[in-house]
Structures are given as structure tokens and as C-alpha cells.
mmCIF file of C-alpha atoms in Angstrom:
data_model
loop_
_atom_site.group_PDB
_atom_site.id
_atom_site.type_symbol
_atom_site.label_atom_id
_atom_site.label_comp_id
_atom_site.label_asym_id
_atom_site.label_seq_id
_atom_site.Cartn_x
_atom_site.Cartn_y
_atom_site.Cartn_z
ATOM 1 C CA MET A 244 121.744 186.178 50.622
ATOM 2 C CA THR A 245 119.967 182.559 50.826
ATOM 3 C CA VAL A 246 119.022 180.207 48.201
ATOM 4 C CA SER A 247 116.878 177.052 48.228
ATOM 5 C CA ILE A 248 115.816 174.223 46.325
ATOM 6 C CA SER A 249 112.988 175.158 44.435
ATOM 7 C CA ALA A 250 112.695 172.074 41.778
ATOM 8 C CA VAL A 251 114.244 168.786 40.800
ATOM 9 C CA HIS A 252 113.631 167.268 36.980
ATOM 10 C CA VAL A 253 113.272 163.686 37.102
ATOM 11 C CA PHE A 254 113.012 161.935 33.553
ATOM 12 C CA VAL A 255 110.120 159.405 32.741
ATOM 13 C CA ASP A 256 108.839 157.712 30.090
ATOM 14 C CA ASP A 257 105.481 156.899 31.636
ATOM 15 C CA PRO A 258 104.338 159.895 32.435
ATOM 16 C CA ASP A 259 101.616 157.703 33.631
ATOM 17 C CA ALA A 260 103.134 154.875 35.316
ATOM 18 C CA ALA A 261 105.404 157.703 37.210
ATOM 19 C CA LEU A 262 102.548 159.635 38.503
ATOM 20 C CA VAL A 263 101.279 156.082 40.160
ATOM 21 C CA PHE A 264 104.791 155.943 41.695
ATOM 22 C CA TYR A 265 105.040 159.328 43.352
ATOM 23 C CA ARG A 266 101.625 160.758 43.887
ATOM 24 C CA ASP A 267 99.674 156.823 44.822
ATOM 25 C CA THR A 268 102.646 155.511 46.158
ATOM 26 C CA LEU A 269 104.467 158.185 48.152
ATOM 27 C CA GLY A 270 101.530 160.260 48.547
ATOM 28 C CA LEU A 271 103.088 163.145 46.807
ATOM 29 C CA THR A 272 100.617 165.923 45.855
ATOM 30 C CA VAL A 273 100.233 167.073 42.524
ATOM 31 C CA ARG A 274 100.722 171.271 41.600
ATOM 32 C CA HIS A 275 101.047 171.451 38.160
ATOM 33 C CA GLU A 276 100.207 169.233 35.197
ATOM 34 C CA VAL A 277 100.753 170.768 31.981
ATOM 35 C CA GLU A 278 101.033 169.533 28.212
ATOM 36 C CA GLN A 279 102.802 170.858 25.228
ATOM 37 C CA ASP A 280 104.219 169.405 21.600
ATOM 38 C CA GLY A 281 102.596 165.822 22.742
ATOM 39 C CA PHE A 282 104.674 165.699 26.046
ATOM 40 C CA ARG A 283 103.716 166.104 29.617
ATOM 41 C CA TRP A 284 105.548 167.928 32.528
ATOM 42 C CA ILE A 285 103.760 166.928 36.314
ATOM 43 C CA THR A 286 105.037 169.037 38.851
ATOM 44 C CA LEU A 287 104.504 167.234 42.070
ATOM 45 C CA ALA A 288 105.336 167.755 46.196
ATOM 46 C CA THR A 289 105.247 167.133 49.526
ATOM 47 C CA ALA A 290 103.010 167.628 52.058
ATOM 48 C CA SER A 291 105.937 168.657 54.600
ATOM 49 C CA GLN A 292 108.574 169.872 52.292
ATOM 50 C CA PRO A 293 105.553 172.430 49.541
ATOM 51 C CA GLU A 294 108.427 174.648 48.380
ATOM 52 C CA ILE A 295 110.940 171.962 46.709
ATOM 53 C CA GLN A 296 108.851 170.474 43.149
ATOM 54 C CA ILE A 297 109.649 167.343 41.708
ATOM 55 C CA VAL A 298 109.475 167.934 38.404
ATOM 56 C CA LEU A 299 108.382 164.466 36.123
ATOM 57 C CA SER A 300 109.301 164.863 32.001
ATOM 58 C CA GLN A 301 109.634 162.743 29.202
ATOM 59 C CA PRO A 302 113.748 162.809 27.804
ATOM 60 C CA HIS A 303 112.458 164.414 24.694
ATOM 61 C CA ALA A 304 110.445 167.599 26.465
ATOM 62 C CA GLY A 305 111.226 170.453 24.940
ATOM 63 C CA ARG A 306 115.084 169.268 23.762
ATOM 64 C CA SER A 307 116.433 168.451 20.337
ATOM 65 C CA GLN A 308 116.220 164.509 19.311
ATOM 66 C CA GLU A 309 119.970 163.684 19.847
ATOM 67 C CA ASP A 310 119.717 165.014 22.772
ATOM 68 C CA GLY A 311 116.763 163.986 24.330
ATOM 69 C CA ASP A 312 117.758 160.290 22.728
ATOM 70 C CA ALA A 313 121.180 160.166 24.729
ATOM 71 C CA ILE A 314 118.836 160.889 28.025
ATOM 72 C CA ALA A 315 116.303 158.279 26.836
ATOM 73 C CA ALA A 316 119.530 156.332 26.722
ATOM 74 C CA LEU A 317 120.655 156.696 29.813
ATOM 75 C CA LEU A 318 117.697 156.227 31.534
ATOM 76 C CA ALA A 319 116.992 153.066 30.000
ATOM 77 C CA LYS A 320 119.915 151.790 31.563
ATOM 78 C CA GLY A 321 119.460 153.155 34.927
ATOM 79 C CA GLU A 322 121.951 155.155 34.897
ATOM 80 C CA LEU A 323 120.535 158.479 35.577
ATOM 81 C CA ARG A 324 121.429 160.254 38.843
ATOM 82 C CA PRO A 325 119.650 159.220 42.318
ATOM 83 C CA MET A 326 116.792 160.436 44.600
ATOM 84 C CA HIS A 327 117.337 160.306 47.792
ATOM 85 C CA PHE A 328 113.870 160.650 50.118
ATOM 86 C CA SER A 329 113.754 160.593 53.799
ATOM 87 C CA SER A 330 110.537 158.763 55.802
ATOM 88 C CA ASP A 331 109.994 158.814 59.495
ATOM 89 C CA ASP A 332 108.695 154.740 58.899
ATOM 90 C CA LEU A 333 110.773 153.411 56.272
ATOM 91 C CA ASP A 334 109.749 150.161 56.974
ATOM 92 C CA ALA A 335 106.251 150.994 55.848
ATOM 93 C CA THR A 336 107.403 152.919 53.211
ATOM 94 C CA PHE A 337 109.261 150.630 51.752
ATOM 95 C CA GLU A 338 106.382 148.266 52.094
ATOM 96 C CA ALA A 339 104.377 150.574 49.877
ATOM 97 C CA VAL A 340 107.004 151.313 47.435
ATOM 98 C CA ALA A 341 108.093 148.344 46.746
ATOM 99 C CA GLY A 342 104.754 146.870 45.894
ATOM 100 C CA ALA A 343 103.922 149.877 43.592
ATOM 101 C CA PRO A 344 103.212 148.211 40.224
ATOM 102 C CA GLY A 345 106.765 148.719 37.913
ATOM 103 C CA ALA A 346 109.300 149.354 41.120
ATOM 104 C CA GLU A 347 111.995 146.982 41.179
ATOM 105 C CA VAL A 348 113.777 146.392 44.717
ATOM 106 C CA LEU A 349 117.554 146.727 44.563
ATOM 107 C CA GLU A 350 118.133 146.762 48.665
ATOM 108 C CA GLU A 351 115.708 145.867 51.709
ATOM 109 C CA PRO A 352 116.058 148.332 54.277
ATOM 110 C CA GLN A 353 119.455 147.528 55.786
ATOM 111 C CA SER A 354 121.753 150.124 58.737
ATOM 112 C CA ARG A 355 124.676 151.042 57.061
ATOM 113 C CA PRO A 356 128.012 151.572 58.966
ATOM 114 C CA TRP A 357 127.741 155.495 58.574
ATOM 115 C CA GLY A 358 124.445 155.543 60.998
ATOM 116 C CA ALA A 359 121.888 155.665 58.114
ATOM 117 C CA ARG A 360 119.400 153.282 57.695
ATOM 118 C CA ASP A 361 118.170 153.040 53.736
ATOM 119 C CA ALA A 362 116.975 151.002 51.434
ATOM 120 C CA ALA A 363 116.459 150.992 47.207
ATOM 121 C CA VAL A 364 114.056 150.897 44.730
ATOM 122 C CA ARG A 365 114.108 151.376 41.170
ATOM 123 C CA ASP A 366 111.511 153.438 39.774
ATOM 124 C CA PRO A 367 108.604 152.619 36.820
ATOM 125 C CA ALA A 368 111.114 154.634 34.586
ATOM 126 C CA GLY A 369 114.543 152.832 35.998
ATOM 127 C CA ASN A 370 115.908 155.583 38.329
ATOM 128 C CA LEU A 371 117.548 154.892 41.465
ATOM 129 C CA PHE A 372 115.511 155.988 43.986
ATOM 130 C CA ARG A 373 116.941 155.981 47.591
ATOM 131 C CA LEU A 374 115.030 156.021 51.050
ATOM 132 C CA GLU A 375 116.052 156.834 54.135
ATOM 133 C CA GLN A 376 114.648 156.967 57.890
ATOM 134 C CA SER A 377 114.360 160.573 58.750
#
């Protein structure tokens, strides 16, 4: 039996700002974009791992008002779990991400005691985004 990751969902409050960040800044490729009931889902992938899709969706899309409100509140507080990306050039990728509209730098690139070198940024929606040297 083989199991692999096919998709990861990321909540965003502004799909257009998220698209600029993930497509234009990080270079991910848009695979699908769906609009339904006033909401958008945008599916992206990296060139190096096209089989793993990142799905950007709004908190209220496909959910009850109560559940959407709860997710939106967590998103606004920056309390959703972080995403981790790796890059073969941490410094160059960090400079691009740090200069992206709406991005907030939390930690500049630094070496960690456990051997990793990484940085931390919030995307335009407030999601914690860790970037490490691959």
C-alpha cells in the first residue's frame, strides 16, 4: 500500500492577495480556479512537486456561517497551523517573500540548533509560513 499527500488546504480571506503571494512571489502554478456561491477555490502546485496541490479557500466556502466565522477568527489571529516550504536558495526566496505586498516578516533567516536554517513570515492572510533551506 502506498499513501502520499495530494492536497493541502490553506484558508485565505482575500483570494486575490493570496494569488499574488503564492503565484507571483513564490512562483507556484495555478492548476484550477473555481467560483461557486460567491467564493473562490484556487489550486496551485510547485514545478518540483506538481502532484501536491495547495488549495486556497475562504473560511466560509462550503461551511456553515458558524464554522466559517470560527475559522475566520482563527485566521485573523494568526492561529492556524503553519505551512513549511523549502527552497534551494533561502536568502533569495526570503528576500522575494519579505518584499511581497501584505507579507509580515517574523524571523529573518537563521541557523537553528537542530541543523536547519529557516525564516518565518506571515502571508497576506496572516498564515504562518516557514521557509527553510533544502
